[in-house]
């Protein structure tokens, strides 16, 4: 009958290990989220500048296609 308390104890120890691992994962996810937010804040001005440049290039008149003319050799 000693196997019942041993198995219950091992079950609780297993749950404690799972809780510890879950807590470590939760901390890692929080840290990763903060890192992503910091990176997003740092890149936003550059992203806006690139977006403005792209819209400026898209609004620029398209160059005329070259016609048959004198070609240098």
GROMACS .gro file of N, CA and C in nm:
model
  219
    1UNK      N    1   0.080  -0.120   0.000
    1UNK     CA    2   0.000   0.000   0.000
    1UNK      C    3   0.084   0.126   0.000
    2UNK      N    4   0.213   0.113   0.007
    2UNK     CA    5   0.299   0.230   0.007
    2UNK      C    6   0.308   0.294  -0.132
    3UNK      N    7   0.265   0.222  -0.235
    3UNK     CA    8   0.275   0.275  -0.370
    3UNK      C    9   0.175   0.388  -0.395
    4UNK      N   10   0.065   0.395  -0.320
    4UNK     CA   11  -0.034   0.501  -0.340
    4UNK      C   12   0.023   0.638  -0.301
    5UNK      N   13   0.080   0.656  -0.181
    5UNK     CA   14   0.138   0.787  -0.151
    5UNK      C   15   0.256   0.823  -0.242
    6UNK      N   16   0.333   0.723  -0.283
    6UNK     CA   17   0.447   0.749  -0.373
    6UNK      C   18   0.395   0.799  -0.508
    7UNK      N   19   0.292   0.736  -0.562
    7UNK     CA   20   0.240   0.777  -0.692
    7UNK      C   21   0.174   0.915  -0.684
    8UNK      N   22   0.104   0.944  -0.573
    8UNK     CA   23   0.044   1.076  -0.557
    8UNK      C   24   0.153   1.182  -0.545
    9UNK      N   25   0.259   1.151  -0.469
    9UNK     CA   26   0.370   1.244  -0.455
    9UNK      C   27   0.438   1.268  -0.589
   10UNK      N   28   0.461   1.163  -0.665
   10UNK     CA   29   0.523   1.179  -0.797
   10UNK      C   30   0.433   1.258  -0.891
   11UNK      N   31   0.302   1.241  -0.878
   11UNK     CA   32   0.208   1.319  -0.959
   11UNK      C   33   0.219   1.468  -0.926
   12UNK      N   34   0.225   1.502  -0.798
   12UNK     CA   35   0.239   1.642  -0.758
   12UNK      C   36   0.374   1.700  -0.800
   13UNK      N   37   0.478   1.620  -0.791
   13UNK     CA   38   0.610   1.665  -0.836
   13UNK      C   39   0.608   1.691  -0.986
   14UNK      N   40   0.543   1.605  -1.060
   14UNK     CA   41   0.531   1.624  -1.205
   14UNK      C   42   0.454   1.751  -1.238
   15UNK      N   43   0.346   1.776  -1.164
   15UNK     CA   44   0.270   1.900  -1.185
   15UNK      C   45   0.352   2.022  -1.149
   16UNK      N   46   0.434   2.012  -1.047
   16UNK     CA   47   0.520   2.124  -1.009
   16UNK      C   48   0.623   2.153  -1.118
   17UNK      N   49   0.678   2.049  -1.177
   17UNK     CA   50   0.775   2.067  -1.286
   17UNK      C   51   0.706   2.132  -1.405
   18UNK      N   52   0.586   2.087  -1.439
   18UNK     CA   53   0.511   2.148  -1.549
   18UNK      C   54   0.477   2.294  -1.520
   19UNK      N   55   0.441   2.324  -1.397
   19UNK     CA   56   0.410   2.463  -1.361
   19UNK      C   57   0.535   2.550  -1.373
   20UNK      N   58   0.649   2.501  -1.330
   20UNK     CA   59   0.773   2.577  -1.340
   20UNK      C   60   0.808   2.602  -1.488
   21UNK      N   61   0.797   2.501  -1.570
   21UNK     CA   62   0.827   2.517  -1.713
   21UNK      C   63   0.729   2.614  -1.779
   22UNK      N   64   0.603   2.604  -1.743
   22UNK     CA   65   0.504   2.696  -1.798
   22UNK      C   66   0.533   2.840  -1.758
   23UNK      N   67   0.575   2.860  -1.635
   23UNK     CA   68   0.610   2.995  -1.589
   23UNK      C   69   0.729   3.049  -1.666
   24UNK      N   70   0.830   2.967  -1.690
   24UNK     CA   71   0.947   3.011  -1.766
   24UNK      C   72   0.907   3.046  -1.909
   25UNK      N   73   0.820   2.968  -1.970
   25UNK     CA   74   0.774   2.998  -2.106
   25UNK      C   75   0.696   3.129  -2.106
   26UNK      N   76   0.610   3.148  -2.006
   26UNK     CA   77   0.532   3.272  -1.997
   26UNK      C   78   0.625   3.394  -1.986
   27UNK      N   79   0.729   3.384  -1.903
   27UNK     CA   80   0.825   3.493  -1.892
   27UNK      C   81   0.896   3.519  -2.024
   28UNK      N   82   0.932   3.414  -2.095
   28UNK     CA   83   0.998   3.429  -2.224
   28UNK      C   84   0.908   3.495  -2.328
   29UNK      N   85   0.781   3.459  -2.328
   29UNK     CA   86   0.687   3.519  -2.422
   29UNK      C   87   0.669   3.667  -2.392
   30UNK      N   88   0.661   3.702  -2.265
   30UNK     CA   89   0.648   3.844  -2.228
   30UNK      C   90   0.771   3.923  -2.272
   31UNK      N   91   0.888   3.866  -2.249
   31UNK     CA   92   1.012   3.932  -2.289
   31UNK      C   93   1.019   3.948  -2.441
   32UNK      N   94   0.978   3.844  -2.514
   32UNK     CA   95   0.976   3.849  -2.660
   32UNK      C   96   0.878   3.954  -2.710
   33UNK      N   97   0.762   3.966  -2.646
   33UNK     CA   98   0.664   4.068  -2.684
   33UNK      C   99   0.719   4.209  -2.664
   34UNK      N  100   0.789   4.230  -2.554
   34UNK     CA  101   0.851   4.362  -2.530
   34UNK      C  102   0.957   4.392  -2.634
   35UNK      N  103   1.035   4.292  -2.671
   35UNK     CA  104   1.138   4.310  -2.773
   35UNK      C  105   1.076   4.344  -2.908
   36UNK      N  106   0.968   4.276  -2.942
   36UNK     CA  107   0.900   4.306  -3.069
   36UNK      C  108   0.844   4.448  -3.069
   37UNK      N  109   0.787   4.491  -2.959
   37UNK     CA  110   0.732   4.626  -2.952
   37UNK      C  111   0.843   4.730  -2.961
   38UNK      N  112   0.956   4.706  -2.897
   38UNK     CA  113   1.069   4.799  -2.904
   38UNK      C  114   1.122   4.807  -3.047
   39UNK      N  115   1.131   4.694  -3.114
   39UNK     CA  116   1.178   4.692  -3.253
   39UNK      C  117   1.079   4.764  -3.344
   40UNK      N  118   0.951   4.743  -3.321
   40UNK     CA  119   0.849   4.810  -3.402
   40UNK      C  120   0.858   4.961  -3.386
   41UNK      N  121   0.879   5.009  -3.264
   41UNK     CA  122   0.893   5.154  -3.240
   41UNK      C  123   1.017   5.209  -3.309
   42UNK      N  124   1.126   5.133  -3.308
   42UNK     CA  125   1.249   5.181  -3.370
   42UNK      C  126   1.240   5.182  -3.522
   43UNK      N  127   1.167   5.089  -3.581
   43UNK     CA  128   1.160   5.080  -3.726
   43UNK      C  129   1.049   5.165  -3.787
   44UNK      N  130   0.954   5.211  -3.709
   44UNK     CA  131   0.840   5.285  -3.763
   44UNK      C  132   0.881   5.410  -3.840
   45UNK      N  133   0.974   5.496  -3.792
   45UNK     CA  134   1.011   5.612  -3.872
   45UNK      C  135   1.073   5.575  -4.007
   46UNK      N  136   1.154   5.472  -4.009
   46UNK     CA  137   1.215   5.430  -4.135
   46UNK      C  138   1.111   5.370  -4.229
   47UNK      N  139   1.015   5.298  -4.173
   47UNK     CA  140   0.909   5.240  -4.253
   47UNK      C  141   0.823   5.351  -4.315
   48UNK      N  142   0.794   5.454  -4.237
   48UNK     CA  143   0.716   5.566  -4.289
   48UNK      C  144   0.791   5.638  -4.400
   49UNK      N  145   0.922   5.657  -4.383
   49UNK     CA  146   1.003   5.723  -4.486
   49UNK      C  147   1.005   5.641  -4.614
   50UNK      N  148   1.017   5.510  -4.601
   50UNK     CA  149   1.015   5.424  -4.720
   50UNK      C  150   0.879   5.428  -4.788
   51UNK      N  151   0.773   5.430  -4.709
   51UNK     CA  152   0.638   5.437  -4.766
   51UNK      C  153   0.620   5.568  -4.842
   52UNK      N  154   0.669   5.679  -4.786
   52UNK     CA  155   0.659   5.808  -4.854
   52UNK      C  156   0.740   5.809  -4.984
   53UNK      N  157   0.858   5.752  -4.979
   53UNK     CA  158   0.943   5.745  -5.098
   53UNK      C  159   0.877   5.660  -5.207
   54UNK      N  160   0.818   5.550  -5.167
   54UNK     CA  161   0.750   5.464  -5.263
   54UNK      C  162   0.632   5.536  -5.327
   55UNK      N  163   0.554   5.605  -5.249
   55UNK     CA  164   0.440   5.677  -5.307
   55UNK      C  165   0.488   5.790  -5.397
   56UNK      N  166   0.600   5.854  -5.362
   56UNK     CA  167   0.656   5.959  -5.447
   56UNK      C  168   0.703   5.900  -5.579
   57UNK      N  169   0.766   5.784  -5.575
   57UNK     CA  170   0.812   5.720  -5.699
   57UNK      C  171   0.695   5.671  -5.784
   58UNK      N  172   0.589   5.625  -5.721
   58UNK     CA  173   0.474   5.579  -5.797
   58UNK      C  174   0.399   5.695  -5.862
   59UNK      N  175   0.404   5.811  -5.800
   59UNK     CA  176   0.335   5.927  -5.855
   59UNK      C  177   0.417   6.000  -5.960
   60UNK      N  178   0.545   5.969  -5.973
   60UNK     CA  179   0.631   6.035  -6.070
   60UNK      C  180   0.590   5.993  -6.211
   61UNK      N  181   0.606   6.082  -6.308
   61UNK     CA  182   0.570   6.045  -6.446
   61UNK      C  183   0.661   5.934  -6.496
   62UNK      N  184   0.604   5.848  -6.576
   62UNK     CA  185   0.682   5.737  -6.629
   62UNK      C  186   0.768   5.787  -6.745
   63UNK      N  187   0.889   5.738  -6.756
   63UNK     CA  188   0.975   5.782  -6.866
   63UNK      C  189   0.923   5.732  -7.001
   64UNK      N  190   0.952   5.807  -7.104
   64UNK     CA  191   0.912   5.769  -7.239
   64UNK      C  192   0.996   5.651  -7.287
   65UNK      N  193   0.935   5.557  -7.356
   65UNK     CA  194   1.014   5.446  -7.408
   65UNK      C  195   1.107   5.496  -7.518
   66UNK      N  196   1.227   5.440  -7.527
   66UNK     CA  197   1.319   5.486  -7.632
   66UNK      C  198   1.265   5.448  -7.770
   67UNK      N  199   1.281   5.542  -7.863
   67UNK     CA  200   1.235   5.518  -7.999
   67UNK      C  201   1.355   5.480  -8.085
   68UNK      N  202   1.325   5.430  -8.200
   68UNK     CA  203   1.434   5.397  -8.292
   68UNK      C  204   1.502   5.526  -8.334
   69UNK      N  205   1.623   5.538  -8.302
   69UNK     CA  206   1.698   5.658  -8.335
   69UNK      C  207   1.844   5.622  -8.350
   70UNK      N  208   1.928   5.716  -8.331
   70UNK     CA  209   2.071   5.696  -8.344
   70UNK      C  210   2.118   5.621  -8.220
   71UNK      N  211   2.189   5.515  -8.245
   71UNK     CA  212   2.245   5.437  -8.135
   71UNK      C  213   2.395   5.446  -8.141
   72UNK      N  214   2.457   5.466  -8.031
   72UNK     CA  215   2.603   5.469  -8.031
   72UNK      C  216   2.655   5.328  -8.021
   73UNK      N  217   2.768   5.306  -8.082
   73UNK     CA  218   2.824   5.171  -8.082
   73UNK      C  219   2.939   5.157  -7.988
   0.00000   0.00000   0.00000
